[in-house]
Amino acid sequence: MFPAMRQATGTLTIETQRQGLAEITREVERWVAAQDMTAGLLTLFCRHTSASLLIQENAAPEVRSDLEAYFARIAPEDPAAYAHDDEGPDDMPAHLRTALTLVQLSIPLIDRRLALGTWQGIYLFEHRRRPHRRSLALHLIGE
């Protein structure tokens, strides 16, 4: 007999302070722990077109600053480069940065823990300069 599969859904609201990577691993882990499942699959979905999700190294801060600098180079805030600027010069670069990254992550749950590697953390990548309230949808299926 197979164990019954369960599902849990919820949202996390993340208040960003600035453009850049904000680690959200602990918030996600707290939500997962509250669901009291042993094994399964977590899906996170960022409900925005100017922010994204990454799994990245969480030990060396230089990784985050290098990533932020890289995206600033490949999608610069150059008002002459884009037609879309409804919300300012960081508007279209934010959309480009989101298009080059991910808005959805899937992470296995094994023995009640997210199966992240030793130096991996979950990050919300804020692509706009000013603070925002970002909403993440979470879905956990498992047992």
PDB file of C-alpha atoms in Angstrom:
ATOM      1  CA  MET A   1       0.000   0.000   0.000  1.00  0.00           C
ATOM      2  CA  PHE A   2       1.300   3.441  -0.926  1.00  0.00           C
ATOM      3  CA  PRO A   3       1.191   6.270   1.621  1.00  0.00           C
ATOM      4  CA  ALA A   4      -1.352   8.987   0.914  1.00  0.00           C
ATOM      5  CA  MET A   5       0.089  12.036  -0.833  1.00  0.00           C
ATOM      6  CA  ARG A   6      -0.653  15.398   0.717  1.00  0.00           C
ATOM      7  CA  GLN A   7      -0.477  18.896  -0.678  1.00  0.00           C
ATOM      8  CA  ALA A   8       0.094  22.238   0.982  1.00  0.00           C
ATOM      9  CA  THR A   9      -0.019  25.680  -0.563  1.00  0.00           C
ATOM     10  CA  GLY A  10       0.848  29.082   0.782  1.00  0.00           C
ATOM     11  CA  THR A  11       2.516  32.380   0.108  1.00  0.00           C
ATOM     12  CA  LEU A  12       5.541  34.178   1.459  1.00  0.00           C
ATOM     13  CA  THR A  13       5.802  37.938   1.350  1.00  0.00           C
ATOM     14  CA  ILE A  14       9.351  39.248   1.106  1.00  0.00           C
ATOM     15  CA  GLU A  15      10.116  42.913   1.702  1.00  0.00           C
ATOM     16  CA  THR A  16      13.170  43.776  -0.384  1.00  0.00           C
ATOM     17  CA  GLN A  17      15.371  46.651   0.738  1.00  0.00           C
ATOM     18  CA  ARG A  18      17.383  47.221  -2.409  1.00  0.00           C
ATOM     19  CA  GLN A  19      18.337  45.856  -5.784  1.00  0.00           C
ATOM     20  CA  GLY A  20      20.233  42.595  -5.415  1.00  0.00           C
ATOM     21  CA  LEU A  21      20.134  39.142  -3.900  1.00  0.00           C
ATOM     22  CA  ALA A  22      18.230  38.560  -0.658  1.00  0.00           C
ATOM     23  CA  GLU A  23      18.607  35.131   0.944  1.00  0.00           C
ATOM     24  CA  ILE A  24      15.226  33.627   1.845  1.00  0.00           C
ATOM     25  CA  THR A  25      16.309  30.077   2.763  1.00  0.00           C
ATOM     26  CA  ARG A  26      15.232  30.320   6.415  1.00  0.00           C
ATOM     27  CA  GLU A  27      11.785  31.687   5.591  1.00  0.00           C
ATOM     28  CA  VAL A  28      11.196  28.885   3.089  1.00  0.00           C
ATOM     29  CA  GLU A  29      12.516  26.235   5.506  1.00  0.00           C
ATOM     30  CA  ARG A  30      10.188  27.504   8.272  1.00  0.00           C
ATOM     31  CA  TRP A  31       7.174  27.231   5.961  1.00  0.00           C
ATOM     32  CA  VAL A  32       8.184  23.718   4.844  1.00  0.00           C
ATOM     33  CA  ALA A  33       8.716  22.551   8.464  1.00  0.00           C
ATOM     34  CA  ALA A  34       5.229  23.781   9.404  1.00  0.00           C
ATOM     35  CA  GLN A  35       3.737  21.447   6.764  1.00  0.00           C
ATOM     36  CA  ASP A  36       5.068  18.397   8.677  1.00  0.00           C
ATOM     37  CA  MET A  37       5.962  16.290   5.645  1.00  0.00           C
ATOM     38  CA  THR A  38       8.788  13.765   5.436  1.00  0.00           C
ATOM     39  CA  ALA A  39       9.365  13.586   1.678  1.00  0.00           C
ATOM     40  CA  GLY A  40       8.096  15.457  -1.337  1.00  0.00           C
ATOM     41  CA  LEU A  41       8.729  18.250  -3.781  1.00  0.00           C
ATOM     42  CA  LEU A  42       8.553  21.978  -3.094  1.00  0.00           C
ATOM     43  CA  THR A  43       7.770  24.406  -5.871  1.00  0.00           C
ATOM     44  CA  LEU A  44       8.387  28.126  -5.327  1.00  0.00           C
ATOM     45  CA  PHE A  45       7.011  30.646  -7.815  1.00  0.00           C
ATOM     46  CA  CYS A  46       7.837  34.367  -7.897  1.00  0.00           C
ATOM     47  CA  ARG A  47       4.727  36.300  -8.925  1.00  0.00           C
ATOM     48  CA  HIS A  48       6.568  39.238 -10.497  1.00  0.00           C
ATOM     49  CA  THR A  49       8.215  40.196 -13.798  1.00  0.00           C
ATOM     50  CA  SER A  50      10.977  42.297 -12.245  1.00  0.00           C
ATOM     51  CA  ALA A  51      12.274  39.867  -9.612  1.00  0.00           C
ATOM     52  CA  SER A  52      13.414  36.256  -9.809  1.00  0.00           C
ATOM     53  CA  LEU A  53      14.570  33.225  -7.838  1.00  0.00           C
ATOM     54  CA  LEU A  54      17.996  31.594  -7.679  1.00  0.00           C
ATOM     55  CA  ILE A  55      19.729  28.804  -5.849  1.00  0.00           C
ATOM     56  CA  GLN A  56      23.242  30.043  -5.278  1.00  0.00           C
ATOM     57  CA  GLU A  57      26.221  29.830  -2.939  1.00  0.00           C
ATOM     58  CA  ASN A  58      25.473  31.291   0.470  1.00  0.00           C
ATOM     59  CA  ALA A  59      28.950  31.218   2.029  1.00  0.00           C
ATOM     60  CA  ALA A  60      31.030  33.830   0.180  1.00  0.00           C
ATOM     61  CA  PRO A  61      29.383  37.287  -0.122  1.00  0.00           C
ATOM     62  CA  GLU A  62      31.577  37.978  -3.168  1.00  0.00           C
ATOM     63  CA  VAL A  63      29.474  35.491  -5.152  1.00  0.00           C
ATOM     64  CA  ARG A  64      26.405  37.670  -4.627  1.00  0.00           C
ATOM     65  CA  SER A  65      28.199  40.926  -5.448  1.00  0.00           C
ATOM     66  CA  ASP A  66      29.803  39.379  -8.554  1.00  0.00           C
ATOM     67  CA  LEU A  67      26.414  38.125  -9.765  1.00  0.00           C
ATOM     68  CA  GLU A  68      24.828  41.522  -9.175  1.00  0.00           C
ATOM     69  CA  ALA A  69      27.671  43.238 -11.084  1.00  0.00           C
ATOM     70  CA  TYR A  70      27.410  40.742 -13.954  1.00  0.00           C
ATOM     71  CA  PHE A  71      23.685  41.371 -14.429  1.00  0.00           C
ATOM     72  CA  ALA A  72      24.279  45.132 -14.270  1.00  0.00           C
ATOM     73  CA  ARG A  73      26.709  44.743 -17.187  1.00  0.00           C
ATOM     74  CA  ILE A  74      24.536  42.508 -19.392  1.00  0.00           C
ATOM     75  CA  ALA A  75      21.307  44.454 -18.769  1.00  0.00           C
ATOM     76  CA  PRO A  76      22.468  48.005 -18.010  1.00  0.00           C
ATOM     77  CA  GLU A  77      20.244  50.861 -16.921  1.00  0.00           C
ATOM     78  CA  ASP A  78      20.666  52.880 -20.108  1.00  0.00           C
ATOM     79  CA  PRO A  79      17.603  55.038 -20.919  1.00  0.00           C
ATOM     80  CA  ALA A  80      18.683  55.272 -24.565  1.00  0.00           C
ATOM     81  CA  ALA A  81      18.751  51.479 -24.975  1.00  0.00           C
ATOM     82  CA  TYR A  82      15.071  50.643 -24.351  1.00  0.00           C
ATOM     83  CA  ALA A  83      11.643  51.811 -25.477  1.00  0.00           C
ATOM     84  CA  HIS A  84       9.910  50.510 -22.315  1.00  0.00           C
ATOM     85  CA  ASP A  85      10.542  52.765 -19.320  1.00  0.00           C
ATOM     86  CA  ASP A  86       7.082  53.140 -17.781  1.00  0.00           C
ATOM     87  CA  GLU A  87       8.455  52.944 -14.225  1.00  0.00           C
ATOM     88  CA  GLY A  88      11.883  54.496 -14.725  1.00  0.00           C
ATOM     89  CA  PRO A  89      15.314  53.604 -16.098  1.00  0.00           C
ATOM     90  CA  ASP A  90      15.525  50.357 -14.087  1.00  0.00           C
ATOM     91  CA  ASP A  91      12.207  49.045 -15.476  1.00  0.00           C
ATOM     92  CA  MET A  92      13.260  47.304 -18.708  1.00  0.00           C
ATOM     93  CA  PRO A  93      16.625  46.093 -17.342  1.00  0.00           C
ATOM     94  CA  ALA A  94      14.645  44.452 -14.503  1.00  0.00           C
ATOM     95  CA  HIS A  95      12.492  42.585 -17.029  1.00  0.00           C
ATOM     96  CA  LEU A  96      15.578  41.464 -18.963  1.00  0.00           C
ATOM     97  CA  ARG A  97      17.273  40.200 -15.789  1.00  0.00           C
ATOM     98  CA  THR A  98      14.145  38.242 -14.873  1.00  0.00           C
ATOM     99  CA  ALA A  99      14.015  36.736 -18.378  1.00  0.00           C
ATOM    100  CA  LEU A 100      17.620  35.538 -17.962  1.00  0.00           C
ATOM    101  CA  THR A 101      17.037  33.919 -14.576  1.00  0.00           C
ATOM    102  CA  LEU A 102      14.128  31.905 -13.102  1.00  0.00           C
ATOM    103  CA  VAL A 103      10.773  32.692 -11.550  1.00  0.00           C
ATOM    104  CA  GLN A 104      10.198  29.068 -10.456  1.00  0.00           C
ATOM    105  CA  LEU A 105      12.286  26.591  -8.449  1.00  0.00           C
ATOM    106  CA  SER A 106      11.677  22.940  -7.560  1.00  0.00           C
ATOM    107  CA  ILE A 107      13.485  21.514  -4.534  1.00  0.00           C
ATOM    108  CA  PRO A 108      13.148  17.930  -3.245  1.00  0.00           C
ATOM    109  CA  LEU A 109      12.203  17.338   0.390  1.00  0.00           C
ATOM    110  CA  ILE A 110      14.086  14.361   1.875  1.00  0.00           C
ATOM    111  CA  ASP A 111      13.850  13.310   5.534  1.00  0.00           C
ATOM    112  CA  ARG A 112      11.960  16.538   6.402  1.00  0.00           C
ATOM    113  CA  ARG A 113      14.696  18.757   4.924  1.00  0.00           C
ATOM    114  CA  LEU A 114      15.099  20.595   1.667  1.00  0.00           C
ATOM    115  CA  ALA A 115      17.756  18.757  -0.349  1.00  0.00           C
ATOM    116  CA  LEU A 116      19.984  21.802  -0.761  1.00  0.00           C
ATOM    117  CA  GLY A 117      23.730  21.312  -1.069  1.00  0.00           C
ATOM    118  CA  THR A 118      26.163  22.369   1.641  1.00  0.00           C
ATOM    119  CA  TRP A 119      26.735  25.895   0.301  1.00  0.00           C
ATOM    120  CA  GLN A 120      23.385  26.408  -1.438  1.00  0.00           C
ATOM    121  CA  GLY A 121      20.846  29.009  -0.425  1.00  0.00           C
ATOM    122  CA  ILE A 122      17.562  30.201  -1.910  1.00  0.00           C
ATOM    123  CA  TYR A 123      17.578  33.802  -3.078  1.00  0.00           C
ATOM    124  CA  LEU A 124      15.045  36.328  -4.230  1.00  0.00           C
ATOM    125  CA  PHE A 125      16.802  38.471  -6.825  1.00  0.00           C
ATOM    126  CA  GLU A 126      15.321  41.979  -6.705  1.00  0.00           C
ATOM    127  CA  HIS A 127      15.966  43.679 -10.028  1.00  0.00           C
ATOM    128  CA  ARG A 128      14.480  47.085  -9.166  1.00  0.00           C
ATOM    129  CA  ARG A 129      16.392  49.770  -7.241  1.00  0.00           C
ATOM    130  CA  ARG A 130      13.709  50.736  -4.758  1.00  0.00           C
ATOM    131  CA  PRO A 131      12.231  48.462  -2.051  1.00  0.00           C
ATOM    132  CA  HIS A 132       9.327  46.218  -3.068  1.00  0.00           C
ATOM    133  CA  ARG A 133       6.922  43.775  -1.456  1.00  0.00           C
ATOM    134  CA  ARG A 134       7.361  40.508  -3.366  1.00  0.00           C
ATOM    135  CA  SER A 135       4.953  37.585  -3.227  1.00  0.00           C
ATOM    136  CA  LEU A 136       6.058  33.976  -3.616  1.00  0.00           C
ATOM    137  CA  ALA A 137       3.588  31.128  -4.105  1.00  0.00           C
ATOM    138  CA  LEU A 138       4.617  27.829  -2.494  1.00  0.00           C
ATOM    139  CA  HIS A 139       3.324  24.348  -3.260  1.00  0.00           C
ATOM    140  CA  LEU A 140       4.526  21.245  -1.437  1.00  0.00           C
ATOM    141  CA  ILE A 141       3.403  17.788  -2.451  1.00  0.00           C
ATOM    142  CA  GLY A 142       4.526  14.797  -0.476  1.00  0.00           C
ATOM    143  CA  GLU A 143       3.957  12.594   2.529  1.00  0.00           C
TER     144      GLU A 143
END
